[in-house]
């Protein structure tokens, strides 16, 4: 397993005077799904924005395949796909056009694009909607468009922010099955979620973020040891750890 | 805790702060200049139009119809918000000062609007009805009084729950307005007008005012009226600038799809792709482009003066180019665009590409117009002017806009 994404002592946020993240360090390797968990406002989205290169670190660095975003802008983004929490669609483009545009932006050739796109449409049961505009989509369908666009480009790292919200059970299953398959093929996946039962089942490691700091990280076993809660599940550890902090 | 009256002025100020921002944007876009241009040419052709208008033209009937409608339309603007259905309804009995302020405000605004129309029609009035300015002013004042009566009655009639009955009330007002406005424009004697005013006052107190004693204010209807007013404003503002509150309707415009063929499947064309869809389908880029082009064509056909026509061609090309320039910000709020592995340079090139393509199309349209209405030489000049404007815009202005600050 090689290191794909490394975050070293990252401190960051919108304002230098009020950093949201404090000295955050973790990594995502190939063949690995890492769960980023934390309460609302813990700093998950800010962490993700730093990884995407949408925000600049105050100190510390984020490296993807050894390069920071500043060192190799286009190459950095070429290797990364993002599934946002709120689907970001172009209201004036059809589903098919979303896929086509994504393929163009990431430099796919036309043949590969059509082959992959058709497979994805079938898997996510969206074949009938290729000519639809986003205004006719439900929340779940919008989320599926984002997921399909991400899977289309087959990068080495996937960053998914609450990817299950609004998806129907079959959609969730397709998504998770794909994730497992991609992991086997050597991709790294960073997934932020509140659905801990699913995270526990699918993630290899966890990063528990609280008030901008990492409380715990490692496998479930590591977490149990660090929290001194043998055999506890992720839910219990999570509640306990964030509660403890309230008393401080 | 603030009083109802303070609440009203705060809302009025809030609205006008918002509106002023948009009005400034409208002022800055080239449209104000177009209106000025229209005014200059319009006042010249107005005189000719009046001479051409046959003697038999029923001016009194025309004025009656226009002002009958202007008097009946428009309701008291209350600045009521959705949340008031919950928070203000318990205080309905104490809201009279709020609604009174709303009535006064609406009276002022509505008077301004119809006075504007009256001013526009003033030459027709002097030419066909009566040449006296003081008479026009008295009619204007009397109409303003009639407007107040309509607004006050209209406010009471909104209390009527049933939609059908509510419309019947409006219809009755339309009839009353018809009679009154006709009396004014057919220059009935003073005593008749005073009599009418008396009847109207009695009717208001005897009937409309009584409605307020038995019927409650229909808040949902007030919210609906308010929303419509704001939307109308947004829609007007939206034809000059981008209004985020206006959920922009996407139009497919399938017949324009051939334009998309200019975009091929390759990485350098990502922004070509984005801009083409934005231009054709979203907001009203295409709408503005088409309107400006048609308006330009209209001016080309009417303005006989050579240099005046060339000036108009240049101006319309420039205004259109300025509208196309705003495409730059269309995807500013979509984070996905930022994530694509693309250089900023490619966005500029794509924008420039579309600017020049659309410029070429406009050049052909203006050129053809010049050929049809004038001659070959004029077509060459039109093509030259439009090309010059777009090359300037594409290579100098747009480059400046894209240069990082």
XYZ file of C-alpha atoms in Angstrom:
653
model
C 0.000 0.000 0.000
C 1.450 3.301 -1.082
C 0.609 6.651 0.414
C -1.754 8.438 -1.935
C -2.858 11.451 0.067
C -0.809 12.810 2.927
C -1.827 15.678 5.144
C 0.952 16.971 7.361
C 0.277 19.286 10.295
C -2.425 21.134 8.466
C -3.726 24.283 10.105
C -6.277 26.139 8.079
C -9.620 27.881 7.703
C -11.061 30.963 6.046
C -9.413 33.468 8.359
C -5.825 33.302 9.475
C -6.741 34.809 12.816
C -9.332 32.100 13.464
C -8.165 28.750 12.158
C -10.765 25.996 11.971
C -8.306 23.117 11.694
C -5.457 22.679 14.146
C -2.441 20.586 13.282
C -4.329 17.876 11.405
C -2.276 14.965 10.043
C -3.514 11.806 8.379
C -3.120 9.899 5.173
C -5.096 7.852 2.700
C -3.322 4.939 1.039
C -4.035 3.003 -2.095
C -6.397 0.068 -1.578
C -8.026 1.835 1.335
C -11.259 3.507 2.400
C -10.848 6.059 5.161
C -13.833 7.383 7.076
C -13.732 11.023 8.131
C -16.151 11.399 11.002
C -17.127 14.180 13.365
C -20.065 16.260 14.552
C -21.538 19.095 12.534
C -18.988 21.883 12.540
C -16.092 19.595 13.460
C -14.139 20.741 10.409
C -14.828 17.916 7.952
C -15.867 20.163 5.089
C -12.948 22.523 5.706
C -10.564 19.561 5.612
C -12.091 18.485 2.314
C -11.798 21.983 0.859
C -8.106 21.969 1.719
C -7.681 18.609 0.034
C -9.437 19.869 -3.093
C -7.123 22.854 -3.225
C -10.007 25.274 -2.829
C -8.417 26.657 0.342
C -4.794 27.329 1.133
C -3.212 25.999 4.333
C -2.071 28.512 6.944
C 0.676 26.073 7.771
C 1.354 22.456 6.955
C 0.652 20.820 3.603
C -1.556 18.520 1.616
C 0.138 16.193 -0.867
C -1.501 14.013 -3.493
C 0.871 11.478 -5.014
C 3.720 13.482 -3.520
C 2.773 16.824 -5.031
C 1.005 19.798 -3.496
C -1.666 21.601 -5.480
C 0.539 24.645 -5.971
C 3.356 22.500 -7.378
C 1.212 20.812 -10.029
C -2.254 22.311 -10.330
C -3.700 20.429 -13.273
C -2.046 17.130 -12.519
C -3.233 17.340 -8.916
C -6.863 17.792 -9.893
C -6.650 15.213 -12.632
C -6.072 12.564 -9.975
C -8.992 13.548 -7.817
C -12.753 13.242 -7.938
C -15.101 14.967 -5.550
C -18.632 14.016 -4.620
C -20.102 17.000 -2.792
C -22.662 16.872 -0.040
C -25.021 19.157 -1.925
C -25.156 18.169 -5.597
C -23.667 20.930 -7.725
C -25.316 20.679 -11.103
C -25.593 22.959 -14.112
C -29.262 23.831 -14.385
C -29.015 24.309 -18.132
C -27.443 20.958 -18.938
C -28.974 17.543 -19.372
C -27.751 14.484 -17.515
C -25.881 13.261 -20.580
C -24.249 16.641 -21.049
C -23.023 16.581 -17.459
C -21.252 13.307 -18.130
C -19.927 14.482 -21.475
C -18.558 17.722 -20.040
C -16.865 15.893 -17.170
C -15.249 13.482 -19.630
C -14.002 16.414 -21.705
C -12.623 18.246 -18.681
C -10.652 15.233 -17.545
C -9.390 14.428 -21.015
C -11.153 11.126 -21.647
C -11.366 10.013 -25.261
C -14.814 9.724 -26.749
C -14.930 5.948 -26.954
C -13.893 5.352 -23.353
C -16.388 7.983 -22.279
C -19.357 6.398 -24.016
C -18.511 2.958 -22.767
C -18.132 4.038 -19.157
C -21.116 6.378 -19.243
C -23.461 3.702 -20.530
C -22.320 1.273 -17.866
C -22.864 3.817 -15.105
C -26.277 4.876 -16.365
C -27.386 1.301 -16.327
C -25.981 0.560 -12.910
C -27.569 3.633 -11.333
C -30.829 3.111 -13.257
C -30.737 6.512 -14.897
C -30.887 5.438 -18.541
C -34.320 6.946 -19.041
C -33.254 10.325 -17.725
C -30.288 11.097 -20.004
C -32.120 13.950 -21.727
C -33.554 15.427 -18.509
C -32.570 18.709 -16.964
C -31.659 18.856 -13.258
C -34.859 20.723 -12.388
C -36.739 17.477 -12.979
C -34.483 15.450 -10.696
C -35.154 14.484 -7.099
C -32.441 14.997 -4.484
C -31.355 11.368 -4.868
C -31.132 11.595 -8.655
C -29.031 14.740 -8.383
C -26.699 12.933 -6.039
C -26.474 10.061 -8.519
C -25.378 12.464 -11.250
C -22.512 13.636 -9.053
C -21.541 10.074 -8.221
C -21.602 9.003 -11.867
C -19.454 11.990 -12.867
C -16.902 11.013 -10.225
C -16.809 7.363 -11.237
C -16.564 8.320 -14.885
C -13.118 9.856 -14.587
C -11.538 7.024 -12.602
C -8.981 9.043 -10.670
C -6.721 7.604 -7.974
C -8.403 9.403 -5.092
C -12.094 9.870 -4.377
C -13.298 12.411 -1.862
C -16.929 11.863 -0.916
C -18.788 14.212 1.411
C -21.908 12.556 2.861
C -22.519 10.596 -0.318
C -25.558 8.644 0.918
C -27.900 11.520 1.686
C -31.036 11.200 -0.384
C -29.996 8.017 -2.190
C -32.414 5.096 -2.397
C -31.276 1.720 -1.007
C -30.304 0.412 -4.438
C -28.337 3.566 -5.109
C -26.478 3.183 -1.819
C -25.684 -0.423 -2.625
C -24.416 0.389 -6.110
C -22.287 3.135 -4.650
C -20.759 0.957 -1.956
C -20.189 -1.967 -4.318
C -18.318 0.342 -6.671
C -16.277 1.691 -3.792
C -15.185 -1.771 -2.766
C -14.305 -2.624 -6.355
C -12.300 0.581 -6.805
C -10.459 -0.098 -3.585
C -9.510 -3.530 -4.882
C -8.230 -1.932 -8.056
C -5.964 0.349 -6.039
C -7.856 3.584 -5.497
C -7.953 5.488 -2.244
C -11.233 6.814 -0.897
C -11.857 9.420 1.752
C -15.458 9.434 2.868
C -17.032 11.840 5.305
C -20.250 10.545 6.829
C -22.585 10.497 9.809
C -23.903 7.058 9.022
C -21.542 5.249 11.335
C -22.916 1.747 10.954
C -22.122 1.858 7.246
C -18.765 3.481 7.887
C -17.851 0.764 10.354
C -18.691 -1.893 7.818
C -16.833 -0.420 4.849
C -13.987 1.759 6.075
C -10.545 0.376 6.812
C -9.527 3.248 8.989
C -11.176 6.221 10.645
C -10.231 9.772 11.419
C -12.324 11.225 14.216
C -12.347 14.986 14.000
C -13.626 17.193 16.801
C -13.451 20.976 16.980
C -10.794 21.043 14.311
C -8.487 18.540 15.960
C -8.010 14.845 15.449
C -9.222 13.011 18.557
C -8.542 9.495 17.403
C -7.429 7.731 14.278
C -6.760 4.228 13.116
C -8.650 0.987 12.606
C -11.669 0.215 14.736
C -9.387 -1.821 16.948
C -6.960 1.081 17.332
C -9.851 3.320 18.205
C -11.143 0.923 20.829
C -7.717 0.758 22.419
C -7.120 4.501 22.313
C -10.523 5.174 23.817
C -10.100 2.367 26.261
C -13.396 0.875 25.213
C -12.779 -2.678 24.067
C -15.548 -4.190 21.915
C -17.395 -0.891 21.693
C -18.766 -0.046 18.255
C -18.030 3.137 16.352
C -21.233 4.808 17.530
C -20.389 4.325 21.187
C -16.812 5.502 20.810
C -17.962 8.529 18.882
C -20.548 9.562 21.458
C -18.182 8.924 24.348
C -15.266 10.810 22.848
C -17.243 13.876 21.888
C -19.043 13.880 25.230
C -15.803 13.788 27.204
C -14.745 16.923 25.496
C -17.808 18.775 26.709
C -16.708 18.435 30.327
C -13.347 20.052 29.739
C -40.259 45.954 20.183
C -40.916 48.341 17.365
C -44.204 49.902 16.395
C -46.134 48.902 13.306
C -45.310 52.179 11.671
C -41.578 51.705 12.257
C -41.837 48.189 10.917
C -43.380 49.567 7.765
C -40.701 52.164 7.161
C -37.980 49.634 7.873
C -39.383 47.305 5.241
C -39.792 50.094 2.759
C -36.178 51.103 3.282
C -35.008 47.493 2.965
C -36.833 47.129 -0.300
C -35.465 50.345 -1.715
C -31.900 49.527 -0.703
C -32.251 46.322 -2.682
C -34.034 48.024 -5.558
C -31.513 50.858 -5.775
C -28.693 48.381 -6.268
C -30.484 46.917 -9.250
C -31.514 50.320 -10.576
C -27.861 51.350 -10.518
C -26.931 48.247 -12.490
C -29.686 49.000 -14.979
C -28.387 52.552 -15.242
C -24.881 51.318 -15.916
C -25.874 48.859 -18.615
C -26.271 50.367 -22.040
C -30.038 50.245 -21.895
C -30.470 53.668 -20.398
C -28.657 55.007 -23.386
C -30.963 53.098 -25.696
C -33.911 54.746 -23.997
C -32.304 58.119 -24.455
C -31.730 57.310 -28.106
C -35.317 56.161 -28.443
C -36.393 59.425 -26.857
C -34.407 61.522 -29.299
C -35.583 59.689 -32.401
C -39.011 59.115 -30.874
C -39.768 62.766 -30.287
C -38.941 63.472 -33.912
C -41.187 60.752 -35.270
C -43.931 61.508 -32.715
C -44.764 64.761 -34.463
C -44.922 63.032 -37.824
C -47.075 60.320 -36.313
C -49.575 62.860 -34.981
C -49.839 64.466 -38.410
C -50.351 61.120 -40.028
C -53.021 60.083 -37.489
C -56.409 60.555 -39.198
C -58.837 63.186 -37.893
C -61.346 60.492 -37.137
C -59.104 58.841 -34.553
C -61.273 58.389 -31.414
C -58.895 60.121 -29.005
C -61.383 60.371 -26.117
C -62.193 56.674 -26.314
C -58.500 55.861 -26.543
C -57.677 57.881 -23.421
C -60.645 56.407 -21.606
C -59.555 52.843 -22.286
C -55.929 53.443 -21.354
C -56.711 55.221 -18.094
C -59.604 52.993 -17.193
C -57.105 50.187 -17.149
C -54.393 52.197 -15.408
C -56.829 53.241 -12.675
C -58.114 49.748 -12.020
C -54.769 47.937 -12.052
C -52.342 48.071 -9.170
C -52.995 47.296 -5.544
C -51.765 48.516 -2.201
C -48.177 47.423 -1.800
C -47.819 46.112 1.743
C -44.300 44.626 1.887
C -45.873 41.710 3.727
C -43.671 38.633 4.068
C -44.474 34.958 4.335
C -43.503 34.933 8.003
C -46.158 37.556 8.792
C -48.793 34.881 8.371
C -47.508 33.581 11.668
C -46.092 36.583 13.480
C -48.307 39.517 12.507
C -51.746 37.959 12.139
C -52.356 38.106 15.924
C -51.853 41.886 15.734
C -54.168 42.414 12.788
C -56.425 44.806 14.706
C -53.434 47.002 15.544
C -52.068 47.072 12.016
C -54.149 49.971 10.688
C -51.259 52.458 10.857
C -49.120 49.990 8.915
C -51.721 49.580 6.208
C -52.388 53.303 6.080
C -48.702 53.961 5.415
C -48.816 51.288 2.753
C -51.794 52.989 1.128
C -50.067 56.382 1.060
C -46.902 54.888 -0.348
C -48.749 53.004 -3.072
C -50.750 56.094 -3.948
C -47.541 58.044 -4.514
C -45.940 55.310 -6.608
C -49.018 54.586 -8.693
C -49.564 58.294 -9.322
C -45.997 58.510 -10.526
C -46.497 55.604 -12.938
C -49.670 56.807 -14.571
C -48.431 60.403 -14.650
C -45.493 59.101 -16.675
C -47.874 57.545 -19.181
C -49.941 60.709 -19.251
C -46.812 62.730 -19.966
C -46.005 60.404 -22.831
C -49.478 60.926 -24.251
C -49.520 64.673 -23.565
C -48.813 65.708 -27.200
C -51.761 63.598 -28.322
C -53.900 65.181 -25.613
C -52.980 68.727 -26.680
C -53.463 67.904 -30.337
C -56.810 66.142 -30.148
C -58.559 66.920 -26.866
C -57.668 70.360 -25.567
C -54.602 72.599 -25.982
C -54.712 73.885 -22.381
C -51.911 72.833 -20.023
C -53.828 73.752 -16.882
C -56.664 71.500 -17.977
C -54.265 68.604 -18.397
C -52.920 69.259 -14.927
C -56.419 69.357 -13.382
C -57.284 66.073 -15.039
C -54.058 64.628 -13.727
C -54.953 65.711 -10.201
C -58.475 64.342 -10.449
C -57.116 61.061 -11.775
C -54.765 60.907 -8.827
C -57.786 61.248 -6.537
C -59.528 58.483 -8.428
C -56.403 56.363 -7.977
C -56.576 56.859 -4.214
C -60.202 55.783 -4.240
C -59.275 52.675 -6.226
C -56.406 51.721 -3.964
C -58.480 52.182 -0.821
C -61.423 50.227 -2.261
C -59.072 47.619 -3.679
C -57.549 47.094 -0.287
C -60.955 46.522 1.283
C -62.031 44.189 -1.502
C -59.047 41.892 -0.892
C -60.821 40.916 2.324
C -63.367 39.024 0.263
C -62.340 35.399 0.497
C -64.012 33.922 -2.563
C -61.970 34.377 -5.669
C -64.968 34.808 -7.978
C -66.557 37.484 -5.798
C -63.223 39.215 -5.412
C -62.901 39.476 -9.177
C -66.477 40.739 -9.483
C -65.516 43.621 -7.189
C -62.542 44.459 -9.379
C -64.768 44.291 -12.422
C -67.260 46.707 -10.870
C -64.415 49.108 -10.151
C -63.361 48.819 -13.780
C -66.843 49.920 -14.844
C -66.921 52.833 -12.405
C -63.488 53.916 -13.585
C -64.618 53.733 -17.197
C -67.505 56.130 -16.534
C -65.402 58.527 -14.442
C -62.444 58.622 -16.812
C -64.745 59.162 -19.778
C -66.397 62.051 -17.947
C -62.980 63.633 -17.422
C -61.665 63.242 -20.954
C -64.916 64.205 -22.629
C -64.630 67.413 -20.583
C -67.942 67.241 -18.682
C -68.958 70.319 -16.677
C -67.551 70.840 -13.205
C -70.782 70.132 -11.312
C -70.959 66.704 -12.931
C -67.438 65.834 -11.858
C -68.136 66.998 -8.288
C -71.308 64.908 -8.268
C -69.340 61.865 -9.408
C -66.751 62.411 -6.700
C -69.524 62.611 -4.121
C -71.069 59.368 -5.338
C -67.681 57.658 -5.190
C -67.088 58.830 -1.612
C -70.513 57.628 -0.519
C -69.967 54.308 -2.249
C -66.649 53.838 -0.468
C -67.967 54.573 3.011
C -71.296 52.917 2.441
C -69.921 49.723 0.981
C -66.155 49.109 0.732
C -65.347 50.478 4.168
C -68.082 48.294 5.665
C -66.257 45.232 4.356
C -63.478 45.872 6.871
C -65.967 45.473 9.711
C -67.103 42.005 8.782
C -64.143 40.546 6.886
C -60.602 39.894 8.057
C -57.496 40.808 6.115
C -56.562 37.988 3.724
C -52.875 37.772 4.483
C -52.083 35.087 1.961
C -53.485 37.260 -0.760
C -51.392 40.207 0.432
C -48.270 38.011 0.346
C -49.226 36.910 -3.153
C -49.648 40.518 -4.314
C -46.327 41.472 -2.722
C -44.517 38.512 -4.302
C -45.937 39.364 -7.702
C -44.782 42.955 -7.396
C -41.278 41.949 -6.365
C -41.132 39.317 -9.117
C -42.174 41.861 -11.735
C -39.358 44.086 -10.574
C -36.890 41.198 -10.596
C -37.973 40.174 -14.040
C -37.413 43.663 -15.387
C -34.055 43.924 -13.614
C -33.168 40.474 -14.883
C -33.231 41.634 -18.472
C -30.338 43.941 -17.633
C -28.411 41.987 -15.058
C -28.414 38.669 -13.253
C -30.928 38.458 -10.428
C -30.077 35.540 -8.165
C -33.476 35.553 -6.446
C -35.154 34.865 -9.725
C -35.099 31.156 -10.179
C -34.056 31.311 -13.775
C -36.059 29.205 -16.115
C -34.050 26.983 -18.408
C -35.240 26.931 -21.983
C -34.238 24.134 -24.269
C -34.305 26.141 -27.550
C -33.652 23.022 -29.540
C -33.549 24.959 -32.794
C -30.319 26.597 -31.632
C -28.621 23.260 -31.070
C -26.651 23.515 -34.340
C -24.529 26.103 -32.501
C -23.310 23.292 -30.245
C -21.741 21.603 -33.260
C -19.001 24.223 -33.115
C -17.814 22.517 -29.945
C -15.857 19.317 -30.395
C -15.086 16.649 -27.834
C -11.732 17.716 -26.495
C -10.286 19.101 -23.323
C -9.639 22.606 -24.696
C -13.337 22.908 -25.493
C -14.724 22.452 -21.986
C -15.507 26.139 -21.609
C -16.792 26.295 -25.188
C -19.241 23.642 -24.041
C -20.203 25.432 -20.833
C -20.630 28.853 -22.424
C -22.650 27.530 -25.349
C -25.217 25.915 -23.022
C -25.302 28.942 -20.756
C -25.823 31.305 -23.661
C -28.539 29.342 -25.400
C -30.512 27.935 -22.487
C -30.091 29.801 -19.269
C -31.140 33.184 -17.949
C -31.642 35.374 -20.906
C -28.353 35.809 -22.643
C -29.887 34.709 -25.894
C -33.035 36.740 -25.244
C -31.052 39.935 -24.778
C -28.877 39.163 -27.780
C -31.933 38.634 -29.965
C -33.729 41.713 -28.653
C -30.736 43.977 -29.146
C -30.148 42.618 -32.626
C -33.784 43.116 -33.639
C -33.884 46.575 -32.107
C -30.691 47.426 -33.980
C -32.222 46.171 -37.185
C -35.267 48.320 -36.550
C -33.084 51.405 -36.113
C -31.151 50.565 -39.273
C -34.397 50.478 -41.211
C -35.698 53.777 -39.801
C -32.695 56.077 -39.454
C -32.158 57.658 -42.853
C -29.218 59.780 -41.830
C -26.028 57.929 -42.873
C -23.706 58.753 -40.013
C -26.572 58.426 -37.510
C -27.227 54.916 -38.765
C -23.565 53.960 -38.569
C -23.423 55.287 -35.044
C -26.479 53.220 -34.126
C -24.892 50.087 -35.648
C -21.744 50.597 -33.600
C -23.692 51.279 -30.425
C -25.887 48.228 -30.704
C -22.925 45.994 -31.482
C -21.124 47.402 -28.469
C -24.094 46.947 -26.137
C -24.559 43.378 -27.305
C -20.878 42.611 -26.791
C -21.159 44.000 -23.281
C -24.002 41.652 -22.506
C -22.034 38.674 -23.829
C -19.200 39.753 -21.566
C -21.339 38.950 -18.498
C -21.133 35.239 -19.366
C -17.830 35.279 -17.517
C -19.552 35.132 -14.154
C -22.143 32.559 -15.073
C -20.308 29.669 -13.457
C -18.752 31.682 -10.643
C -20.824 29.972 -7.982
C -20.397 26.399 -9.210
C -17.570 24.749 -7.352
C -17.277 21.849 -9.790
C -15.872 24.111 -12.516
C -13.066 25.110 -10.185
C -12.096 21.495 -9.699
C -11.587 20.688 -13.352
C -7.944 20.336 -14.317
C -8.038 23.284 -16.705
C -6.050 26.461 -17.118
C -7.661 29.865 -16.627
C -6.432 30.752 -20.109
C -8.781 28.265 -21.739
C -11.779 30.042 -20.189
C -10.740 33.320 -21.741
C -10.173 31.731 -25.140
C -13.595 30.101 -25.088
C -15.297 33.293 -24.056
C -13.487 35.134 -26.823
C -14.470 32.449 -29.305
C -18.174 32.840 -28.573
C -17.963 36.597 -28.528
C -16.516 36.567 -32.018
C -18.926 33.934 -33.348
C -21.948 35.826 -32.019
C -20.433 39.043 -33.344
C -20.090 37.496 -36.785
C -23.730 36.440 -36.733
C -24.820 39.919 -35.717
C -22.604 41.454 -38.411
C -24.293 39.306 -41.043
C -27.750 40.265 -39.765
C -26.984 43.991 -39.652
C -25.210 43.777 -43.000
C -28.147 42.048 -44.631
C -30.458 44.670 -43.162
C -28.303 47.442 -44.597
C -28.306 45.715 -47.995
C -32.085 45.322 -48.036
C -32.940 48.832 -46.834
C -30.073 50.668 -48.551
C -27.298 49.406 -50.798
C -24.228 47.226 -51.104
C -21.897 49.949 -49.898
C -23.905 50.327 -46.727
C -23.677 46.595 -46.126
C -19.880 46.726 -46.364
C -19.788 49.601 -43.905
C -22.122 47.798 -41.484
C -19.991 44.635 -41.636
C -16.882 46.700 -41.041
C -18.291 48.578 -38.048
C -19.646 45.479 -36.311
C -16.404 43.555 -36.895
C -14.382 46.455 -35.554
C -16.476 46.623 -32.375
C -16.266 42.886 -31.715
C -12.549 42.661 -32.424
C -11.969 45.534 -30.059
C -14.175 43.891 -27.440
C -12.727 40.419 -27.845
C -9.050 41.275 -27.997
C -8.772 44.356 -25.808
C -11.707 44.702 -23.440
C -12.279 41.035 -22.657
C -8.570 40.476 -22.181
C -8.624 43.280 -19.640
C -11.579 41.734 -17.828
C -9.755 38.414 -17.581
C -6.437 39.826 -16.490
C -5.906 38.832 -12.856
C -6.184 41.828 -10.577
